[in-house]
Coordinates of N, CA, C and O in Angstrom, one line a residue:
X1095 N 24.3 -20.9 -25.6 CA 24.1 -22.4 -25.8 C 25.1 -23.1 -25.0 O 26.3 -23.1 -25.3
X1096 N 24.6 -23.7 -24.0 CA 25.6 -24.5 -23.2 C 26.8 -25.9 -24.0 O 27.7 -26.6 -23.6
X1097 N 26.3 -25.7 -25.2 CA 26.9 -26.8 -26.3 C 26.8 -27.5 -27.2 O 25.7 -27.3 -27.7
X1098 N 27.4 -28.3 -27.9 CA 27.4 -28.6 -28.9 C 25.9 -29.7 -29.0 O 25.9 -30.8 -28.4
X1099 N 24.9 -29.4 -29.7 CA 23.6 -30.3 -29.9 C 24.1 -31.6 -30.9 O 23.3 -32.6 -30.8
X1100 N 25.3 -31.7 -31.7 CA 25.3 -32.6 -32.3 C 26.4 -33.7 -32.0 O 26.7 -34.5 -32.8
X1101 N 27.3 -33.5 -30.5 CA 27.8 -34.3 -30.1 C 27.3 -35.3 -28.9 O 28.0 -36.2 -28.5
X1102 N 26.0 -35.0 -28.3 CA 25.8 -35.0 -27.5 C 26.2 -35.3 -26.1 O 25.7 -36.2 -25.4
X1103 N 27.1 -34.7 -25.7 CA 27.3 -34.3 -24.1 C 26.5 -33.5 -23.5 O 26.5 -33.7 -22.3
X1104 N 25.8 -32.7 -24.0 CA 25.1 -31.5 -23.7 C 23.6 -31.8 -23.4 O 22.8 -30.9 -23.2
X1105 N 23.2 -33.2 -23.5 CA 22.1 -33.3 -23.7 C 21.2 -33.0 -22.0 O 20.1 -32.5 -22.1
X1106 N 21.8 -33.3 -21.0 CA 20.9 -33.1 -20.2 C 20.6 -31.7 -19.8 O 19.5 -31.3 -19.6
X1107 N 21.9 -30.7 -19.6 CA 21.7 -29.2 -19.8 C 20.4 -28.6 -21.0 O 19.5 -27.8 -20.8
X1108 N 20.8 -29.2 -22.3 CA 19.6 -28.5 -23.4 C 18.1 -29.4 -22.9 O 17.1 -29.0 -23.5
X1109 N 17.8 -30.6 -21.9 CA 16.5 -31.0 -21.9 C 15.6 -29.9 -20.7 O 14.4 -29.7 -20.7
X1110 N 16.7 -29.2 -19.6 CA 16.3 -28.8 -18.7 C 16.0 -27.5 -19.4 O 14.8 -27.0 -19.4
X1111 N 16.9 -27.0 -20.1 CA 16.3 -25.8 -21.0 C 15.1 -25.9 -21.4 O 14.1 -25.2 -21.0
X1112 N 15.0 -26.8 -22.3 CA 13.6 -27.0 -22.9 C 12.6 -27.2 -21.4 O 11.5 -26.6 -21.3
X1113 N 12.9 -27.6 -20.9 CA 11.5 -27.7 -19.6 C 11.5 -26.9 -19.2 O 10.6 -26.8 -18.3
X1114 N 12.4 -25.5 -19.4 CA 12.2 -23.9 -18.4 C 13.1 -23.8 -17.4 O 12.7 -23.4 -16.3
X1115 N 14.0 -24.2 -17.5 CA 15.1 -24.0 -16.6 C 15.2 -22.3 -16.2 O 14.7 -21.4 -16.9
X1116 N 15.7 -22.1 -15.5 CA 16.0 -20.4 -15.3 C 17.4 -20.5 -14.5 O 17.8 -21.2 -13.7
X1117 N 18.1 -19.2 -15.5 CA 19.4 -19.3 -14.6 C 19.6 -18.1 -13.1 O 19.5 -16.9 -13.1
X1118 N 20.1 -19.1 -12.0 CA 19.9 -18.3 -10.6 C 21.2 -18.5 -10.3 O 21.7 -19.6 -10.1
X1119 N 22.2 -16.7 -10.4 CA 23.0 -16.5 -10.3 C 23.2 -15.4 -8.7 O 24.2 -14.9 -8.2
X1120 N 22.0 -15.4 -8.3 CA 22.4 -15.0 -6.6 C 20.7 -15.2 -6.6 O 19.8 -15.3 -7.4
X1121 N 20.9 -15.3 -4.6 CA 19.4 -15.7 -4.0 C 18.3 -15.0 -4.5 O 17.2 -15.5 -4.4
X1122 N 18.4 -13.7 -4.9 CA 17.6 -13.0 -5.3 C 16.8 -13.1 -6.3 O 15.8 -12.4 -6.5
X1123 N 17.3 -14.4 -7.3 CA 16.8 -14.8 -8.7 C 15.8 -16.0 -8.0 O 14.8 -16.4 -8.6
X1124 N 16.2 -16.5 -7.0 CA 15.4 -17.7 -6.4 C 13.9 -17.3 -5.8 O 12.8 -17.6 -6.2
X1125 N 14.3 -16.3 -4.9 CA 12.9 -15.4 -4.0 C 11.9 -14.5 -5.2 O 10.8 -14.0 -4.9
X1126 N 12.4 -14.5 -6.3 CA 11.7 -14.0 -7.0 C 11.0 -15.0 -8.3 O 10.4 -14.6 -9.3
X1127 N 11.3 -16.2 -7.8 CA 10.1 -17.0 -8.3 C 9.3 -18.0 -7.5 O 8.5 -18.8 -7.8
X1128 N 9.6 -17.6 -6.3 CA 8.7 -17.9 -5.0 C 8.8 -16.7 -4.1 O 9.7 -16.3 -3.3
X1129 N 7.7 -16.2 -4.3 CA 7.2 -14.8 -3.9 C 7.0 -14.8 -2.5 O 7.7 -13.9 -1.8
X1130 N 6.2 -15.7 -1.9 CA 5.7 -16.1 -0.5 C 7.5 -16.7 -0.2 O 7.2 -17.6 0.7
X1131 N 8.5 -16.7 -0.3 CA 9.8 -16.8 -0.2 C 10.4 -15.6 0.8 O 10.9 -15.7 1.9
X1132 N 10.2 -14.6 -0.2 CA 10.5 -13.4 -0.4 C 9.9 -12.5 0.9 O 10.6 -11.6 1.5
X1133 N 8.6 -12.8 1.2 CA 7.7 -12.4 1.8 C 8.3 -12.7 3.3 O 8.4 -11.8 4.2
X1134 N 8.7 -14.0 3.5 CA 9.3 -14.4 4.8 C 10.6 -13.7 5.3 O 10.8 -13.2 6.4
X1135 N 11.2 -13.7 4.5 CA 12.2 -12.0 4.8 C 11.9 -10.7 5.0 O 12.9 -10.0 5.4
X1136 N 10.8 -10.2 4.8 CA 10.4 -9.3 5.1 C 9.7 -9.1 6.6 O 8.5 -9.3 6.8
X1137 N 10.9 -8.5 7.6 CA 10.2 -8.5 9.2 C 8.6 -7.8 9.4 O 7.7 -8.3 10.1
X1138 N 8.6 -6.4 8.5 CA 7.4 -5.3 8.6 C 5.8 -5.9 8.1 O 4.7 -5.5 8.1
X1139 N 6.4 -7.3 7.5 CA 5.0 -7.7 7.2 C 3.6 -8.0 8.3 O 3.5 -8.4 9.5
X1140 N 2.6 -7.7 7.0 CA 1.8 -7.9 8.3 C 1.0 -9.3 8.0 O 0.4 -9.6 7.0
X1141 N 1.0 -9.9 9.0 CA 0.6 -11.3 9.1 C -1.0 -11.8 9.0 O -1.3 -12.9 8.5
X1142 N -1.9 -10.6 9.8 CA -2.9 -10.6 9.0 C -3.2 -10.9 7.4 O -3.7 -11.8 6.9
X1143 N -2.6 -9.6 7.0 CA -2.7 -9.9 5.6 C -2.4 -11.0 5.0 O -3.2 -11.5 4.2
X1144 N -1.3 -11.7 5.3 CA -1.0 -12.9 4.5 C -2.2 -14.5 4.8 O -2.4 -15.5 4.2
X1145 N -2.7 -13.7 6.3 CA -3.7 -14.7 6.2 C -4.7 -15.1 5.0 O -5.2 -16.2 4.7
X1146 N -5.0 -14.0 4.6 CA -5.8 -13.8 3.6 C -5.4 -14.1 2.2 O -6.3 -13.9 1.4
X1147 N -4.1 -14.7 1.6 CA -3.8 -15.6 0.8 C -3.9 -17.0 1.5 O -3.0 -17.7 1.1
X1148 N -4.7 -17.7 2.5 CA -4.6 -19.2 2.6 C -6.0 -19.2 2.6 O -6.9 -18.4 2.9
X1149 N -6.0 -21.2 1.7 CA -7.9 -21.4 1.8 C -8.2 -21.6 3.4 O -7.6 -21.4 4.4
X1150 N -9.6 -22.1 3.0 CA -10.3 -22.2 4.5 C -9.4 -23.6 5.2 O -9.2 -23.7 6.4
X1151 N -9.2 -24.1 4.8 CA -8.5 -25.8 5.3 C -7.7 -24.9 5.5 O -8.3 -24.1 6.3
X1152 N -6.2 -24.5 5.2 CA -5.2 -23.8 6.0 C -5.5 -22.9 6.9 O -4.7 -22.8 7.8
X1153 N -6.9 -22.0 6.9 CA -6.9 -21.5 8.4 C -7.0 -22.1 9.1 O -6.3 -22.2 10.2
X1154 N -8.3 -23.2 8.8 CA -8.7 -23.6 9.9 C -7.8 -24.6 10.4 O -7.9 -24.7 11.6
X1155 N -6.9 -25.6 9.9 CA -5.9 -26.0 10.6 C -4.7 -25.2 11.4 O -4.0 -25.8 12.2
X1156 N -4.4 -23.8 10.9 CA -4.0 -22.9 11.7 C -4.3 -22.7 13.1 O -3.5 -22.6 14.1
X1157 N -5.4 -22.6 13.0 CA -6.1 -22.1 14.0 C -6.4 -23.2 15.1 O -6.9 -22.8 16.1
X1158 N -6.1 -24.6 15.0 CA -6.3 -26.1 15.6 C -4.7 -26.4 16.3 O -4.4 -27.1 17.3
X1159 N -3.9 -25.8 15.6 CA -2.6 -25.7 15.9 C -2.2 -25.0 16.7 O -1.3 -25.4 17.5
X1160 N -3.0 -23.6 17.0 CA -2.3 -22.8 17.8 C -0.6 -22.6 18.3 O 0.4 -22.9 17.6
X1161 N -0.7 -22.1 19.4 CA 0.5 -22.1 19.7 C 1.1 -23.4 20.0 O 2.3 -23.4 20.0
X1162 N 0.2 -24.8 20.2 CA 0.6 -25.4 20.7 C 1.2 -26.8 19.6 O 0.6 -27.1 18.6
X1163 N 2.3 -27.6 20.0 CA 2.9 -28.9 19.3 C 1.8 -29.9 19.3 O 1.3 -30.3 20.3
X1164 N 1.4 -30.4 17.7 CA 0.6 -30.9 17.8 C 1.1 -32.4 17.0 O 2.0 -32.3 16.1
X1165 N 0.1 -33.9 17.5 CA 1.3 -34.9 16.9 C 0.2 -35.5 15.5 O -0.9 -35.9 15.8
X1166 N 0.5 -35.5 14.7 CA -0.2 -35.6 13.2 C -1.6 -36.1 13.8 O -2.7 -35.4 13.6
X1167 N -1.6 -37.3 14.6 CA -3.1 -38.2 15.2 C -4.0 -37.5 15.8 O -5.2 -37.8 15.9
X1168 N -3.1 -36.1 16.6 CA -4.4 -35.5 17.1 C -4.6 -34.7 16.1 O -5.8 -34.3 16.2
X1169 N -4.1 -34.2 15.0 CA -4.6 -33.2 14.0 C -5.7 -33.9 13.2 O -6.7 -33.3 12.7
X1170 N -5.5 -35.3 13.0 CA -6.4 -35.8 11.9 C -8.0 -36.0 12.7 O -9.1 -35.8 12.1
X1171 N -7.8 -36.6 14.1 CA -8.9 -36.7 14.8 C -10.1 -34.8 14.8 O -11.2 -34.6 14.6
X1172 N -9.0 -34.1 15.2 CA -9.4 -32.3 15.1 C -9.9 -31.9 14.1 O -10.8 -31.2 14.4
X1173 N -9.7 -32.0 13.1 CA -9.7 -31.3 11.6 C -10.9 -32.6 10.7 O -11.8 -32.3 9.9
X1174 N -10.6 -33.7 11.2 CA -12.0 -33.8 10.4 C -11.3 -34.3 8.9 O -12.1 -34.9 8.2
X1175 N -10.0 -34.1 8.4 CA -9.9 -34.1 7.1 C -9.3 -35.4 6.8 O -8.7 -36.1 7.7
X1176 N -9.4 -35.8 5.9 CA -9.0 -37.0 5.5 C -7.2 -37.4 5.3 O -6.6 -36.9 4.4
X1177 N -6.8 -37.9 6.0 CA -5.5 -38.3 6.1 C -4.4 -37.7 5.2 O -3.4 -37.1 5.7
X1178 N -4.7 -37.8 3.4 CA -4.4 -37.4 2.3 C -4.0 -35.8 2.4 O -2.9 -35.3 2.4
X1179 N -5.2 -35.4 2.4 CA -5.8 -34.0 2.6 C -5.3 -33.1 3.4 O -5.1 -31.9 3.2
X1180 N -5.0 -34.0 4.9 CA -4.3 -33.4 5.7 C -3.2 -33.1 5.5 O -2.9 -32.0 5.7
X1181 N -2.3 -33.9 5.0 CA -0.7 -33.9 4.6 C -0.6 -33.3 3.7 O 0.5 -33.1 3.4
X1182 N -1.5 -32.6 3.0 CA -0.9 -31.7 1.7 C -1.2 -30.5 2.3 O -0.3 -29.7 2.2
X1183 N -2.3 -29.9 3.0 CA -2.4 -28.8 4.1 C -1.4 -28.8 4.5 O -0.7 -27.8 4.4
X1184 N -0.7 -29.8 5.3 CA 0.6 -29.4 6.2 C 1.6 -28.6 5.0 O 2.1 -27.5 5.1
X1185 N 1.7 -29.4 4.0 CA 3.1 -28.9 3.3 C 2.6 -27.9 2.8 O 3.3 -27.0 2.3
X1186 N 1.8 -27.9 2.7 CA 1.2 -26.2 1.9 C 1.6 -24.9 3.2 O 2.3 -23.9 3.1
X1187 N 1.2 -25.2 4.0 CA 1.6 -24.5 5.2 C 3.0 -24.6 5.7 O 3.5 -23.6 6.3
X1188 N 3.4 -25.3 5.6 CA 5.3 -25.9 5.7 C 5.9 -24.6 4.9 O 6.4 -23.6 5.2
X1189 N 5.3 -25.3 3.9 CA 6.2 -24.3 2.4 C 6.0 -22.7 2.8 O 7.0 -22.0 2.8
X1190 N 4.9 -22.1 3.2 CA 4.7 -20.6 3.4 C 5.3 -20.6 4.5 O 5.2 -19.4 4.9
X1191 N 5.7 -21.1 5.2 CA 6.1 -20.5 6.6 C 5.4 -20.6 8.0 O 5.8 -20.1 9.0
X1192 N 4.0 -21.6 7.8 CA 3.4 -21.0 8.9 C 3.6 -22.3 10.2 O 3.4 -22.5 11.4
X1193 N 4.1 -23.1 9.0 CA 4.7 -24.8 10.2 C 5.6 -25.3 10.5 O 6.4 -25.0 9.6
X1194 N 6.2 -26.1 11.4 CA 7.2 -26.5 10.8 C 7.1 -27.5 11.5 O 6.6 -27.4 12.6
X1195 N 7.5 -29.0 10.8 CA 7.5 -30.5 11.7 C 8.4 -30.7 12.2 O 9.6 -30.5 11.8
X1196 N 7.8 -31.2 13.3 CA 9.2 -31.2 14.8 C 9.1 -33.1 14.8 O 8.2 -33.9 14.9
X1197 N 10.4 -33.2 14.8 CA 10.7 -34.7 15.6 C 9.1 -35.4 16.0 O 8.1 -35.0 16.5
X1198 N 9.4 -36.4 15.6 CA 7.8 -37.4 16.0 C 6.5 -37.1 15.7 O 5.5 -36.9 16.3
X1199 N 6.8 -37.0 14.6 CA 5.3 -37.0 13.4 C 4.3 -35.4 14.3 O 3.1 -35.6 14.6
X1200 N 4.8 -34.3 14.5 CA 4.4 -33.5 15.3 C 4.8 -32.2 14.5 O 6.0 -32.1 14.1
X1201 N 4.0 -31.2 14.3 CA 3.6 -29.8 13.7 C 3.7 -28.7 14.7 O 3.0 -28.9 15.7
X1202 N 4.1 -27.7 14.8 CA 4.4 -26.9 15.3 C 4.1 -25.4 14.5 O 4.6 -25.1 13.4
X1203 N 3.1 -24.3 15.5 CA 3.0 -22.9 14.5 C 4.2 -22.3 15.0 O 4.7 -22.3 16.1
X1204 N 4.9 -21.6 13.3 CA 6.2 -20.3 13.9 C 5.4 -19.6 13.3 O 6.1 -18.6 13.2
X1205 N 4.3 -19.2 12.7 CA 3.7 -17.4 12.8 C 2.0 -17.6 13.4 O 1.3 -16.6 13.5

């Protein structure tokens, strides 16, 4: 119990509790509740495979991306997807690893 419940100092520690707090006492407690985390450390992976955890919108903006730096205006004209739509594909792809935004509203593939 991080403290006393009936003095209340302790109150914002016992509300995070209650919402599911988890205690992360080395990186390893972190990677192991973001799995696709975990995955990015691992060199031997195979990239194929992981393709095969993304929907069709993340390939196929993958795949529009290529190797090359692309600046958000040409992605939205390419992809067809609605502005909104677009931006949550990116961060979905951000977060796994497969993008990263470069200076001036511009996307870039690292796998």
């Amino acid at each position: 119990m991080p403290g006393n419940c009936l003095k209340g100092y302790h109150t914002g520690c016992h509300r995070l509790i209650r919402l599911g707090a988890k205690i992360v006492e080395k990186a390893e407690d972190v990677l192991n509740e973001y799995p696709f985390l975990k995955a990015r450390r691992d060199p031997q992976r195979n990239r194929i495979a992981d393709m095969r955890g993304l929907n069709a919108d993340e390939k196929a903006l993958l795949k529009l991306i290529g190797k090359a730096t692309l600046h958000i205006d040409g992605l939205l004209s390419l992809s067809g997807l609605p502005q909104g739509k677009l931006m949550s594909v990116l961060l979905q792809l951000e977060i796994k690893g497969y993008v990263r935004a470069e200076p001036g509203d511009r996307y870039r593939r690292i796998l």
